[in-house]
Amino acid sequence: MISLLETLQNSEFSQWVLVSVWGYPILLTLHSIGLALLVGLLIIIDLRVLGVPRMLPFLPFNRLMALIWGAFAVNLGSGVALFVADGVKFFNSTAFRFKFASIVIGIVLAVIIKNTVLRQAPRLDAERGTAPATAKALAAISILMWISAIGFGRYMAYE
Amino acid sequence: MIVDLLRWLEASWYGQIMRDVPWLFPTFEGLHFVGMALLFGSIALIDLRVLGFVKGLPIGPLHRLLPLAFGGFALNVITGIGFVASDPMSYWVVPAFRFKMLLIILAGLNAVWFWISVLPKVDDWGAGQDASPLAKRISMASLLFWVGVITAGRFIAFAGTGTL
């Protein structure tokens, strides 16, 4: 694993990311814009599941998922690029492991909420119903996971 | 005048604690990103709906997301002033920092314009209905300004003096 990371780290691409004037800032900027969209929209869906604002229908949020996955793809791509550029350091970083775990849990929760609450959107909207208590608990955990991912991501710069 | 204000900010208690408490700056950075996600997420959703994406959402009730946008903005003003207070001059000399402030002012004025000219009509635009061409232009500008704010913000650390 480490030797693979070292090979990647010494690749021309990694050198471009680390040494060029533009590589690192451009990747970080993409990572930030993707984060704002991904986390911002997922937190809005989580809040709606929690009941705020109640007057918005659930159904249209299904269409947001395409945008959310797009933002996730941007951050996965830019994230992998930033990771391999300095792989050994990140692989050994505790903050990175916590960030990674938070993201995995956050994404799993997003998929669960999409496949439960949002799938039942037509019925919930027709009944003007609220999401089940379990879904609300998952939505609350999801919000915490994204704040945690951001927190540990930022902390990586200080390790 | 701005330089006097910055010197005052640097000497204030806020500047003091930002320099003296080691965990404060990183914590504020994390909060600044959380605030950014709340602000940009809610603004982008409103703008995208006005532009015709996720048309199933009625535009009227979307303004209920504005407290989230204001909350995120307030969080970022508080933490942002903290960063600057820690070392104002090394921010002030960075072009990316000045450009970010300019873009925030422009985005703010654009939001006021939206508030005055578009918000009174939003209840007419229910699910599936088109917003006015003016509303779409303002929303397009809003998206570009905020993406610009994030980009310029990210570049402060790179285009700076190496001390930020």
PDB file of C-alpha atoms in Angstrom:
ATOM      1  CA  MET A   1       0.000   0.000   0.000  1.00  0.00           C
ATOM      2  CA  ILE A   2       2.651   2.482   1.086  1.00  0.00           C
ATOM      3  CA  SER A   3       4.859   1.657  -1.904  1.00  0.00           C
ATOM      4  CA  LEU A   4       1.904   2.152  -4.236  1.00  0.00           C
ATOM      5  CA  LEU A   5       1.242   5.514  -2.602  1.00  0.00           C
ATOM      6  CA  GLU A   6       4.910   6.417  -2.977  1.00  0.00           C
ATOM      7  CA  THR A   7       4.813   5.549  -6.670  1.00  0.00           C
ATOM      8  CA  LEU A   8       1.714   7.700  -7.151  1.00  0.00           C
ATOM      9  CA  GLN A   9       3.283  10.486  -5.131  1.00  0.00           C
ATOM     10  CA  ASN A  10       6.299  10.557  -7.427  1.00  0.00           C
ATOM     11  CA  SER A  11       4.223  10.547 -10.600  1.00  0.00           C
ATOM     12  CA  GLU A  12       4.285  13.509 -12.930  1.00  0.00           C
ATOM     13  CA  PHE A  13       0.699  14.334 -12.031  1.00  0.00           C
ATOM     14  CA  SER A  14       1.475  14.542  -8.314  1.00  0.00           C
ATOM     15  CA  GLN A  15       4.460  16.736  -9.002  1.00  0.00           C
ATOM     16  CA  TRP A  16       2.220  19.022 -11.037  1.00  0.00           C
ATOM     17  CA  VAL A  17      -0.276  19.232  -8.168  1.00  0.00           C
ATOM     18  CA  LEU A  18       2.386  20.004  -5.586  1.00  0.00           C
ATOM     19  CA  VAL A  19       4.863  22.122  -7.480  1.00  0.00           C
ATOM     20  CA  SER A  20       2.931  24.047 -10.139  1.00  0.00           C
ATOM     21  CA  VAL A  21       1.477  27.442  -9.306  1.00  0.00           C
ATOM     22  CA  TRP A  22      -2.058  26.451 -10.281  1.00  0.00           C
ATOM     23  CA  GLY A  23      -2.519  22.740  -9.549  1.00  0.00           C
ATOM     24  CA  TYR A  24      -3.079  22.866  -5.818  1.00  0.00           C
ATOM     25  CA  PRO A  25      -5.227  26.044  -5.662  1.00  0.00           C
ATOM     26  CA  ILE A  26      -7.452  24.911  -8.547  1.00  0.00           C
ATOM     27  CA  LEU A  27      -8.068  21.479  -7.009  1.00  0.00           C
ATOM     28  CA  LEU A  28      -8.794  23.020  -3.597  1.00  0.00           C
ATOM     29  CA  THR A  29     -11.169  25.565  -5.149  1.00  0.00           C
ATOM     30  CA  LEU A  30     -13.092  22.791  -6.920  1.00  0.00           C
ATOM     31  CA  HIS A  31     -13.130  20.835  -3.663  1.00  0.00           C
ATOM     32  CA  SER A  32     -14.600  23.882  -1.837  1.00  0.00           C
ATOM     33  CA  ILE A  33     -17.307  24.631  -4.407  1.00  0.00           C
ATOM     34  CA  GLY A  34     -18.257  20.940  -4.504  1.00  0.00           C
ATOM     35  CA  LEU A  35     -18.353  20.877  -0.714  1.00  0.00           C
ATOM     36  CA  ALA A  36     -20.626  23.925  -0.537  1.00  0.00           C
ATOM     37  CA  LEU A  37     -23.091  22.348  -2.974  1.00  0.00           C
ATOM     38  CA  LEU A  38     -22.905  18.766  -1.657  1.00  0.00           C
ATOM     39  CA  VAL A  39     -23.094  19.585   2.057  1.00  0.00           C
ATOM     40  CA  GLY A  40     -25.392  22.595   1.631  1.00  0.00           C
ATOM     41  CA  LEU A  41     -27.996  20.662  -0.364  1.00  0.00           C
ATOM     42  CA  LEU A  42     -27.791  17.521   1.794  1.00  0.00           C
ATOM     43  CA  ILE A  43     -28.277  19.599   4.959  1.00  0.00           C
ATOM     44  CA  ILE A  44     -31.313  21.281   3.347  1.00  0.00           C
ATOM     45  CA  ILE A  45     -32.801  17.835   2.598  1.00  0.00           C
ATOM     46  CA  ASP A  46     -31.961  16.681   6.151  1.00  0.00           C
ATOM     47  CA  LEU A  47     -33.652  19.765   7.591  1.00  0.00           C
ATOM     48  CA  ARG A  48     -36.717  19.182   5.420  1.00  0.00           C
ATOM     49  CA  VAL A  49     -36.877  15.590   6.733  1.00  0.00           C
ATOM     50  CA  LEU A  50     -36.660  17.061  10.240  1.00  0.00           C
ATOM     51  CA  GLY A  51     -39.614  19.301   9.343  1.00  0.00           C
ATOM     52  CA  VAL A  52     -38.059  22.657   8.382  1.00  0.00           C
ATOM     53  CA  PRO A  53     -39.540  24.239   6.292  1.00  0.00           C
ATOM     54  CA  ARG A  54     -42.646  22.090   6.443  1.00  0.00           C
ATOM     55  CA  MET A  55     -44.441  23.835   3.558  1.00  0.00           C
ATOM     56  CA  LEU A  56     -41.999  22.562   0.902  1.00  0.00           C
ATOM     57  CA  PRO A  57     -43.087  19.325  -0.825  1.00  0.00           C
ATOM     58  CA  PHE A  58     -40.684  16.345  -0.591  1.00  0.00           C
ATOM     59  CA  LEU A  59     -41.049  15.176  -4.186  1.00  0.00           C
ATOM     60  CA  PRO A  60     -38.979  17.825  -6.007  1.00  0.00           C
ATOM     61  CA  PHE A  61     -35.985  17.071  -3.782  1.00  0.00           C
ATOM     62  CA  ASN A  62     -35.551  13.864  -5.768  1.00  0.00           C
ATOM     63  CA  ARG A  63     -34.311  15.994  -8.657  1.00  0.00           C
ATOM     64  CA  LEU A  64     -31.672  17.548  -6.458  1.00  0.00           C
ATOM     65  CA  MET A  65     -29.978  14.176  -6.069  1.00  0.00           C
ATOM     66  CA  ALA A  66     -28.460  14.479  -9.573  1.00  0.00           C
ATOM     67  CA  LEU A  67     -26.815  17.750  -8.562  1.00  0.00           C
ATOM     68  CA  ILE A  68     -25.707  16.258  -5.247  1.00  0.00           C
ATOM     69  CA  TRP A  69     -24.071  13.272  -6.960  1.00  0.00           C
ATOM     70  CA  GLY A  70     -22.451  15.669  -9.439  1.00  0.00           C
ATOM     71  CA  ALA A  71     -20.984  17.688  -6.568  1.00  0.00           C
ATOM     72  CA  PHE A  72     -19.876  14.446  -4.892  1.00  0.00           C
ATOM     73  CA  ALA A  73     -18.142  13.355  -8.116  1.00  0.00           C
ATOM     74  CA  VAL A  74     -16.283  16.702  -8.253  1.00  0.00           C
ATOM     75  CA  ASN A  75     -15.137  16.253  -4.672  1.00  0.00           C
ATOM     76  CA  LEU A  76     -14.241  12.598  -5.091  1.00  0.00           C
ATOM     77  CA  GLY A  77     -12.177  13.472  -8.180  1.00  0.00           C
ATOM     78  CA  SER A  78     -10.458  16.520  -6.675  1.00  0.00           C
ATOM     79  CA  GLY A  79     -10.091  14.659  -3.373  1.00  0.00           C
ATOM     80  CA  VAL A  80      -8.374  11.646  -4.940  1.00  0.00           C
ATOM     81  CA  ALA A  81      -6.044  13.983  -6.870  1.00  0.00           C
ATOM     82  CA  LEU A  82      -5.125  15.888  -3.693  1.00  0.00           C
ATOM     83  CA  PHE A  83      -4.712  12.595  -1.817  1.00  0.00           C
ATOM     84  CA  VAL A  84      -2.358  10.838  -4.233  1.00  0.00           C
ATOM     85  CA  ALA A  85      -0.197  13.950  -4.511  1.00  0.00           C
ATOM     86  CA  ASP A  86       0.813  13.415  -0.887  1.00  0.00           C
ATOM     87  CA  GLY A  87      -0.547   9.937  -0.254  1.00  0.00           C
ATOM     88  CA  VAL A  88       1.710   8.615   2.488  1.00  0.00           C
ATOM     89  CA  LYS A  89       1.071  11.648   4.700  1.00  0.00           C
ATOM     90  CA  PHE A  90      -2.719  11.470   4.298  1.00  0.00           C
ATOM     91  CA  PHE A  91      -2.815   7.684   4.672  1.00  0.00           C
ATOM     92  CA  ASN A  92      -1.147   8.009   8.068  1.00  0.00           C
ATOM     93  CA  SER A  93      -3.246  10.984   9.149  1.00  0.00           C
ATOM     94  CA  THR A  94      -5.782  10.320  11.925  1.00  0.00           C
ATOM     95  CA  ALA A  95      -7.826  13.370  10.930  1.00  0.00           C
ATOM     96  CA  PHE A  96      -8.056  12.019   7.365  1.00  0.00           C
ATOM     97  CA  ARG A  97      -9.367   8.662   8.630  1.00  0.00           C
ATOM     98  CA  PHE A  98     -12.048  10.394  10.675  1.00  0.00           C
ATOM     99  CA  LYS A  99     -12.933  12.599   7.708  1.00  0.00           C
ATOM    100  CA  PHE A 100     -13.153   9.569   5.430  1.00  0.00           C
ATOM    101  CA  ALA A 101     -15.355   7.657   7.911  1.00  0.00           C
ATOM    102  CA  SER A 102     -17.660  10.683   8.312  1.00  0.00           C
ATOM    103  CA  ILE A 103     -18.075  10.951   4.536  1.00  0.00           C
ATOM    104  CA  VAL A 104     -18.799   7.223   4.110  1.00  0.00           C
ATOM    105  CA  ILE A 105     -21.473   7.363   6.844  1.00  0.00           C
ATOM    106  CA  GLY A 106     -22.852  10.640   5.410  1.00  0.00           C
ATOM    107  CA  ILE A 107     -23.174   9.177   1.912  1.00  0.00           C
ATOM    108  CA  VAL A 108     -24.776   5.945   3.197  1.00  0.00           C
ATOM    109  CA  LEU A 109     -27.303   8.042   5.150  1.00  0.00           C
ATOM    110  CA  ALA A 110     -28.024  10.169   2.053  1.00  0.00           C
ATOM    111  CA  VAL A 111     -28.737   6.995   0.048  1.00  0.00           C
ATOM    112  CA  ILE A 112     -30.989   5.643   2.824  1.00  0.00           C
ATOM    113  CA  ILE A 113     -32.957   8.900   3.090  1.00  0.00           C
ATOM    114  CA  LYS A 114     -33.267   9.050  -0.716  1.00  0.00           C
ATOM    115  CA  ASN A 115     -34.542   5.468  -0.851  1.00  0.00           C
ATOM    116  CA  THR A 116     -36.989   5.779   2.025  1.00  0.00           C
ATOM    117  CA  VAL A 117     -38.377   9.274   2.633  1.00  0.00           C
ATOM    118  CA  LEU A 118     -37.877  10.649  -0.876  1.00  0.00           C
ATOM    119  CA  ARG A 119     -39.207   7.461  -2.470  1.00  0.00           C
ATOM    120  CA  GLN A 120     -42.381   7.852  -0.431  1.00  0.00           C
ATOM    121  CA  ALA A 121     -42.588  11.544  -1.337  1.00  0.00           C
ATOM    122  CA  PRO A 122     -45.842  11.335  -3.357  1.00  0.00           C
ATOM    123  CA  ARG A 123     -47.667   9.753  -0.412  1.00  0.00           C
ATOM    124  CA  LEU A 124     -46.081  12.064   2.192  1.00  0.00           C
ATOM    125  CA  ASP A 125     -46.919  15.137   0.102  1.00  0.00           C
ATOM    126  CA  ALA A 126     -50.509  13.991  -0.508  1.00  0.00           C
ATOM    127  CA  GLU A 127     -51.060  13.379   3.199  1.00  0.00           C
ATOM    128  CA  ARG A 128     -49.017  16.465   4.150  1.00  0.00           C
ATOM    129  CA  GLY A 129     -47.273  13.968   6.391  1.00  0.00           C
ATOM    130  CA  THR A 130     -44.002  14.132   8.262  1.00  0.00           C
ATOM    131  CA  ALA A 131     -41.064  11.759   7.932  1.00  0.00           C
ATOM    132  CA  PRO A 132     -40.897   8.822  10.393  1.00  0.00           C
ATOM    133  CA  ALA A 133     -38.927   9.298  13.613  1.00  0.00           C
ATOM    134  CA  THR A 134     -36.153   6.912  12.421  1.00  0.00           C
ATOM    135  CA  ALA A 135     -35.637   8.993   9.290  1.00  0.00           C
ATOM    136  CA  LYS A 136     -35.487  12.132  11.427  1.00  0.00           C
ATOM    137  CA  ALA A 137     -32.808  10.566  13.611  1.00  0.00           C
ATOM    138  CA  LEU A 138     -30.794   9.582  10.502  1.00  0.00           C
ATOM    139  CA  ALA A 139     -31.161  13.114   9.112  1.00  0.00           C
ATOM    140  CA  ALA A 140     -29.822  14.576  12.370  1.00  0.00           C
ATOM    141  CA  ILE A 141     -26.846  12.165  12.312  1.00  0.00           C
ATOM    142  CA  SER A 142     -26.245  13.076   8.658  1.00  0.00           C
ATOM    143  CA  ILE A 143     -25.937  16.783   9.546  1.00  0.00           C
ATOM    144  CA  LEU A 144     -23.427  15.921  12.290  1.00  0.00           C
ATOM    145  CA  MET A 145     -21.420  13.694   9.912  1.00  0.00           C
ATOM    146  CA  TRP A 146     -20.995  16.506   7.375  1.00  0.00           C
ATOM    147  CA  ILE A 147     -19.941  18.993  10.047  1.00  0.00           C
ATOM    148  CA  SER A 148     -17.500  16.351  11.277  1.00  0.00           C
ATOM    149  CA  ALA A 149     -16.161  15.744   7.745  1.00  0.00           C
ATOM    150  CA  ILE A 150     -15.551  19.477   7.317  1.00  0.00           C
ATOM    151  CA  GLY A 151     -13.978  19.798  10.760  1.00  0.00           C
ATOM    152  CA  PHE A 152     -11.536  16.905  10.287  1.00  0.00           C
ATOM    153  CA  GLY A 153     -10.816  18.007   6.717  1.00  0.00           C
ATOM    154  CA  ARG A 154      -9.768  21.401   7.985  1.00  0.00           C
ATOM    155  CA  TYR A 155      -7.816  19.888  10.856  1.00  0.00           C
ATOM    156  CA  MET A 156      -5.720  17.862   8.371  1.00  0.00           C
ATOM    157  CA  ALA A 157      -3.965  21.111   7.462  1.00  0.00           C
ATOM    158  CA  TYR A 158      -2.724  21.440  11.058  1.00  0.00           C
ATOM    159  CA  GLU A 159      -1.471  17.911  11.736  1.00  0.00           C
TER     160      GLU A 159
ATOM    161  CA  MET B   1      -9.268  55.190   7.350  1.00  0.00           C
ATOM    162  CA  ILE B   2      -9.539  51.484   6.610  1.00  0.00           C
ATOM    163  CA  VAL B   3      -5.979  51.034   7.809  1.00  0.00           C
ATOM    164  CA  ASP B   4      -6.872  52.752  11.125  1.00  0.00           C
ATOM    165  CA  LEU B   5      -9.847  50.441  11.503  1.00  0.00           C
ATOM    166  CA  LEU B   6      -7.656  47.405  10.801  1.00  0.00           C
ATOM    167  CA  ARG B   7      -5.072  48.549  13.369  1.00  0.00           C
ATOM    168  CA  TRP B   8      -7.856  48.967  15.929  1.00  0.00           C
ATOM    169  CA  LEU B   9      -9.184  45.500  15.093  1.00  0.00           C
ATOM    170  CA  GLU B  10      -5.705  43.993  15.479  1.00  0.00           C
ATOM    171  CA  ALA B  11      -5.296  45.525  18.959  1.00  0.00           C
ATOM    172  CA  SER B  12      -8.848  44.609  20.064  1.00  0.00           C
ATOM    173  CA  TRP B  13      -9.645  41.679  22.390  1.00  0.00           C
ATOM    174  CA  TYR B  14     -10.878  39.764  19.355  1.00  0.00           C
ATOM    175  CA  GLY B  15      -7.524  40.022  17.608  1.00  0.00           C
ATOM    176  CA  GLN B  16      -5.805  39.094  20.889  1.00  0.00           C
ATOM    177  CA  ILE B  17      -7.705  35.845  21.454  1.00  0.00           C
ATOM    178  CA  MET B  18      -7.425  34.844  17.774  1.00  0.00           C
ATOM    179  CA  ARG B  19      -3.635  35.025  18.161  1.00  0.00           C
ATOM    180  CA  ASP B  20      -3.387  33.664  21.710  1.00  0.00           C
ATOM    181  CA  VAL B  21      -5.784  30.696  21.735  1.00  0.00           C
ATOM    182  CA  PRO B  22      -4.182  28.070  19.478  1.00  0.00           C
ATOM    183  CA  TRP B  23      -7.305  26.013  18.698  1.00  0.00           C
ATOM    184  CA  LEU B  24      -9.521  29.000  17.898  1.00  0.00           C
ATOM    185  CA  PHE B  25      -8.249  29.731  14.378  1.00  0.00           C
ATOM    186  CA  PRO B  26      -8.615  26.131  13.067  1.00  0.00           C
ATOM    187  CA  THR B  27     -12.038  25.792  14.742  1.00  0.00           C
ATOM    188  CA  PHE B  28     -13.179  29.039  13.133  1.00  0.00           C
ATOM    189  CA  GLU B  29     -11.949  27.754   9.760  1.00  0.00           C
ATOM    190  CA  GLY B  30     -14.126  24.665  10.143  1.00  0.00           C
ATOM    191  CA  LEU B  31     -17.117  26.832  11.089  1.00  0.00           C
ATOM    192  CA  HIS B  32     -16.379  29.146   8.136  1.00  0.00           C
ATOM    193  CA  PHE B  33     -16.775  26.137   5.806  1.00  0.00           C
ATOM    194  CA  VAL B  34     -19.976  24.998   7.540  1.00  0.00           C
ATOM    195  CA  GLY B  35     -21.360  28.534   7.196  1.00  0.00           C
ATOM    196  CA  MET B  36     -20.304  28.567   3.538  1.00  0.00           C
ATOM    197  CA  ALA B  37     -22.171  25.317   2.877  1.00  0.00           C
ATOM    198  CA  LEU B  38     -25.346  26.651   4.555  1.00  0.00           C
ATOM    199  CA  LEU B  39     -25.162  30.005   2.778  1.00  0.00           C
ATOM    200  CA  PHE B  40     -24.233  28.692  -0.655  1.00  0.00           C
ATOM    201  CA  GLY B  41     -26.479  25.637  -0.455  1.00  0.00           C
ATOM    202  CA  SER B  42     -29.622  27.624   0.290  1.00  0.00           C
ATOM    203  CA  ILE B  43     -28.820  30.488  -2.099  1.00  0.00           C
ATOM    204  CA  ALA B  44     -27.893  28.071  -4.899  1.00  0.00           C
ATOM    205  CA  LEU B  45     -31.095  26.081  -4.439  1.00  0.00           C
ATOM    206  CA  ILE B  46     -33.225  29.253  -4.678  1.00  0.00           C
ATOM    207  CA  ASP B  47     -31.233  30.504  -7.694  1.00  0.00           C
ATOM    208  CA  LEU B  48     -31.373  27.147  -9.475  1.00  0.00           C
ATOM    209  CA  ARG B  49     -35.136  26.950  -8.936  1.00  0.00           C
ATOM    210  CA  VAL B  50     -35.595  30.467 -10.323  1.00  0.00           C
ATOM    211  CA  LEU B  51     -33.493  29.442 -13.339  1.00  0.00           C
ATOM    212  CA  GLY B  52     -35.835  26.511 -13.968  1.00  0.00           C
ATOM    213  CA  PHE B  53     -34.035  23.541 -12.369  1.00  0.00           C
ATOM    214  CA  VAL B  54     -36.121  21.528  -9.812  1.00  0.00           C
ATOM    215  CA  LYS B  55     -39.213  23.227 -11.191  1.00  0.00           C
ATOM    216  CA  GLY B  56     -41.457  21.085  -8.969  1.00  0.00           C
ATOM    217  CA  LEU B  57     -40.534  23.286  -6.018  1.00  0.00           C
ATOM    218  CA  PRO B  58     -42.834  26.274  -5.573  1.00  0.00           C
ATOM    219  CA  ILE B  59     -40.652  29.407  -5.377  1.00  0.00           C
ATOM    220  CA  GLY B  60     -42.728  31.070  -2.645  1.00  0.00           C
ATOM    221  CA  PRO B  61     -42.012  28.651   0.240  1.00  0.00           C
ATOM    222  CA  LEU B  62     -38.325  28.533  -0.715  1.00  0.00           C
ATOM    223  CA  HIS B  63     -37.880  31.914   0.931  1.00  0.00           C
ATOM    224  CA  ARG B  64     -38.273  29.982   4.181  1.00  0.00           C
ATOM    225  CA  LEU B  65     -34.683  28.874   3.526  1.00  0.00           C
ATOM    226  CA  LEU B  66     -33.462  32.465   3.889  1.00  0.00           C
ATOM    227  CA  PRO B  67     -32.887  32.159   7.686  1.00  0.00           C
ATOM    228  CA  LEU B  68     -30.443  29.371   6.832  1.00  0.00           C
ATOM    229  CA  ALA B  69     -28.659  31.653   4.376  1.00  0.00           C
ATOM    230  CA  PHE B  70     -28.578  34.507   6.901  1.00  0.00           C
ATOM    231  CA  GLY B  71     -27.431  32.148   9.654  1.00  0.00           C
ATOM    232  CA  GLY B  72     -24.581  30.875   7.459  1.00  0.00           C
ATOM    233  CA  PHE B  73     -23.673  34.424   6.455  1.00  0.00           C
ATOM    234  CA  ALA B  74     -23.668  35.637  10.095  1.00  0.00           C
ATOM    235  CA  LEU B  75     -21.437  32.697  11.091  1.00  0.00           C
ATOM    236  CA  ASN B  76     -19.031  33.583   8.298  1.00  0.00           C
ATOM    237  CA  VAL B  77     -18.951  37.299   9.102  1.00  0.00           C
ATOM    238  CA  ILE B  78     -18.133  36.528  12.752  1.00  0.00           C
ATOM    239  CA  THR B  79     -15.440  33.936  11.956  1.00  0.00           C
ATOM    240  CA  GLY B  80     -14.178  35.964   8.973  1.00  0.00           C
ATOM    241  CA  ILE B  81     -13.630  39.095  11.086  1.00  0.00           C
ATOM    242  CA  GLY B  82     -11.764  36.828  13.511  1.00  0.00           C
ATOM    243  CA  PHE B  83      -9.299  35.708  10.806  1.00  0.00           C
ATOM    244  CA  VAL B  84      -8.677  39.297   9.740  1.00  0.00           C
ATOM    245  CA  ALA B  85      -8.393  40.520  13.357  1.00  0.00           C
ATOM    246  CA  SER B  86      -5.586  38.007  13.996  1.00  0.00           C
ATOM    247  CA  ASP B  87      -3.327  39.741  11.456  1.00  0.00           C
ATOM    248  CA  PRO B  88      -5.175  42.436   9.463  1.00  0.00           C
ATOM    249  CA  MET B  89      -2.311  43.815   7.402  1.00  0.00           C
ATOM    250  CA  SER B  90      -1.315  40.472   5.911  1.00  0.00           C
ATOM    251  CA  TYR B  91      -4.890  40.119   4.631  1.00  0.00           C
ATOM    252  CA  TRP B  92      -5.272  43.686   3.450  1.00  0.00           C
ATOM    253  CA  VAL B  93      -2.281  43.517   1.091  1.00  0.00           C
ATOM    254  CA  VAL B  94      -3.606  40.399  -0.688  1.00  0.00           C
ATOM    255  CA  PRO B  95      -5.482  41.173  -3.953  1.00  0.00           C
ATOM    256  CA  ALA B  96      -7.589  37.967  -3.626  1.00  0.00           C
ATOM    257  CA  PHE B  97      -8.804  39.190  -0.220  1.00  0.00           C
ATOM    258  CA  ARG B  98      -9.859  42.596  -1.586  1.00  0.00           C
ATOM    259  CA  PHE B  99     -11.511  40.945  -4.560  1.00  0.00           C
ATOM    260  CA  LYS B 100     -13.435  38.597  -2.257  1.00  0.00           C
ATOM    261  CA  MET B 101     -14.717  41.557  -0.203  1.00  0.00           C
ATOM    262  CA  LEU B 102     -15.747  43.357  -3.410  1.00  0.00           C
ATOM    263  CA  LEU B 103     -17.581  40.248  -4.643  1.00  0.00           C
ATOM    264  CA  ILE B 104     -19.412  39.881  -1.295  1.00  0.00           C
ATOM    265  CA  ILE B 105     -20.596  43.506  -1.566  1.00  0.00           C
ATOM    266  CA  LEU B 106     -21.754  42.917  -5.160  1.00  0.00           C
ATOM    267  CA  ALA B 107     -23.505  39.665  -4.190  1.00  0.00           C
ATOM    268  CA  GLY B 108     -25.176  41.545  -1.322  1.00  0.00           C
ATOM    269  CA  LEU B 109     -26.414  44.364  -3.570  1.00  0.00           C
ATOM    270  CA  ASN B 110     -27.634  41.760  -6.057  1.00  0.00           C
ATOM    271  CA  ALA B 111     -29.554  40.046  -3.227  1.00  0.00           C
ATOM    272  CA  VAL B 112     -31.133  43.377  -2.242  1.00  0.00           C
ATOM    273  CA  TRP B 113     -32.207  43.850  -5.861  1.00  0.00           C
ATOM    274  CA  PHE B 114     -33.752  40.355  -5.801  1.00  0.00           C
ATOM    275  CA  TRP B 115     -35.485  41.247  -2.541  1.00  0.00           C
ATOM    276  CA  ILE B 116     -36.993  44.473  -3.932  1.00  0.00           C
ATOM    277  CA  SER B 117     -37.914  43.448  -7.459  1.00  0.00           C
ATOM    278  CA  VAL B 118     -38.506  39.694  -7.300  1.00  0.00           C
ATOM    279  CA  LEU B 119     -39.553  38.678  -3.786  1.00  0.00           C
ATOM    280  CA  PRO B 120     -42.952  40.448  -3.830  1.00  0.00           C
ATOM    281  CA  LYS B 121     -43.916  38.317  -6.864  1.00  0.00           C
ATOM    282  CA  VAL B 122     -42.620  34.914  -5.774  1.00  0.00           C
ATOM    283  CA  ASP B 123     -45.969  33.677  -4.488  1.00  0.00           C
ATOM    284  CA  ASP B 124     -47.254  33.813  -8.081  1.00  0.00           C
ATOM    285  CA  TRP B 125     -44.615  31.294  -9.149  1.00  0.00           C
ATOM    286  CA  GLY B 126     -45.905  27.969  -7.914  1.00  0.00           C
ATOM    287  CA  ALA B 127     -44.701  24.477  -8.679  1.00  0.00           C
ATOM    288  CA  GLY B 128     -43.861  24.042 -12.376  1.00  0.00           C
ATOM    289  CA  GLN B 129     -44.117  27.745 -13.215  1.00  0.00           C
ATOM    290  CA  ASP B 130     -41.450  29.939 -14.787  1.00  0.00           C
ATOM    291  CA  ALA B 131     -39.886  32.900 -12.999  1.00  0.00           C
ATOM    292  CA  SER B 132     -39.582  36.217 -14.842  1.00  0.00           C
ATOM    293  CA  PRO B 133     -36.579  36.894 -17.127  1.00  0.00           C
ATOM    294  CA  LEU B 134     -35.375  39.590 -14.707  1.00  0.00           C
ATOM    295  CA  ALA B 135     -35.488  37.139 -11.805  1.00  0.00           C
ATOM    296  CA  LYS B 136     -33.465  34.653 -13.861  1.00  0.00           C
ATOM    297  CA  ARG B 137     -30.820  37.249 -14.679  1.00  0.00           C
ATOM    298  CA  ILE B 138     -30.468  38.215 -11.023  1.00  0.00           C
ATOM    299  CA  SER B 139     -30.214  34.540  -9.990  1.00  0.00           C
ATOM    300  CA  MET B 140     -27.573  33.837 -12.624  1.00  0.00           C
ATOM    301  CA  ALA B 141     -25.519  36.794 -11.365  1.00  0.00           C
ATOM    302  CA  SER B 142     -25.983  35.570  -7.788  1.00  0.00           C
ATOM    303  CA  LEU B 143     -24.593  32.116  -8.584  1.00  0.00           C
ATOM    304  CA  LEU B 144     -21.578  33.603 -10.374  1.00  0.00           C
ATOM    305  CA  PHE B 145     -20.856  36.067  -7.538  1.00  0.00           C
ATOM    306  CA  TRP B 146     -20.945  33.392  -4.838  1.00  0.00           C
ATOM    307  CA  VAL B 147     -18.800  30.941  -6.820  1.00  0.00           C
ATOM    308  CA  GLY B 148     -16.423  33.889  -7.254  1.00  0.00           C
ATOM    309  CA  VAL B 149     -16.448  34.546  -3.497  1.00  0.00           C
ATOM    310  CA  ILE B 150     -15.489  30.923  -2.751  1.00  0.00           C
ATOM    311  CA  THR B 151     -12.773  30.941  -5.415  1.00  0.00           C
ATOM    312  CA  ALA B 152     -11.268  34.256  -4.288  1.00  0.00           C
ATOM    313  CA  GLY B 153     -11.442  33.086  -0.668  1.00  0.00           C
ATOM    314  CA  ARG B 154      -9.558  29.911  -1.498  1.00  0.00           C
ATOM    315  CA  PHE B 155      -6.872  31.934  -3.286  1.00  0.00           C
ATOM    316  CA  ILE B 156      -6.193  34.228  -0.307  1.00  0.00           C
ATOM    317  CA  ALA B 157      -3.909  31.574   1.192  1.00  0.00           C
ATOM    318  CA  PHE B 158      -2.025  31.089  -2.091  1.00  0.00           C
ATOM    319  CA  ALA B 159      -1.778  34.599  -3.460  1.00  0.00           C
ATOM    320  CA  GLY B 160      -0.753  35.990  -0.094  1.00  0.00           C
ATOM    321  CA  THR B 161       2.462  36.642   1.697  1.00  0.00           C
ATOM    322  CA  GLY B 162       2.865  33.059   2.823  1.00  0.00           C
ATOM    323  CA  THR B 163       1.874  33.990   6.371  1.00  0.00           C
ATOM    324  CA  LEU B 164      -1.866  33.247   6.048  1.00  0.00           C
TER     325      LEU B 164
END
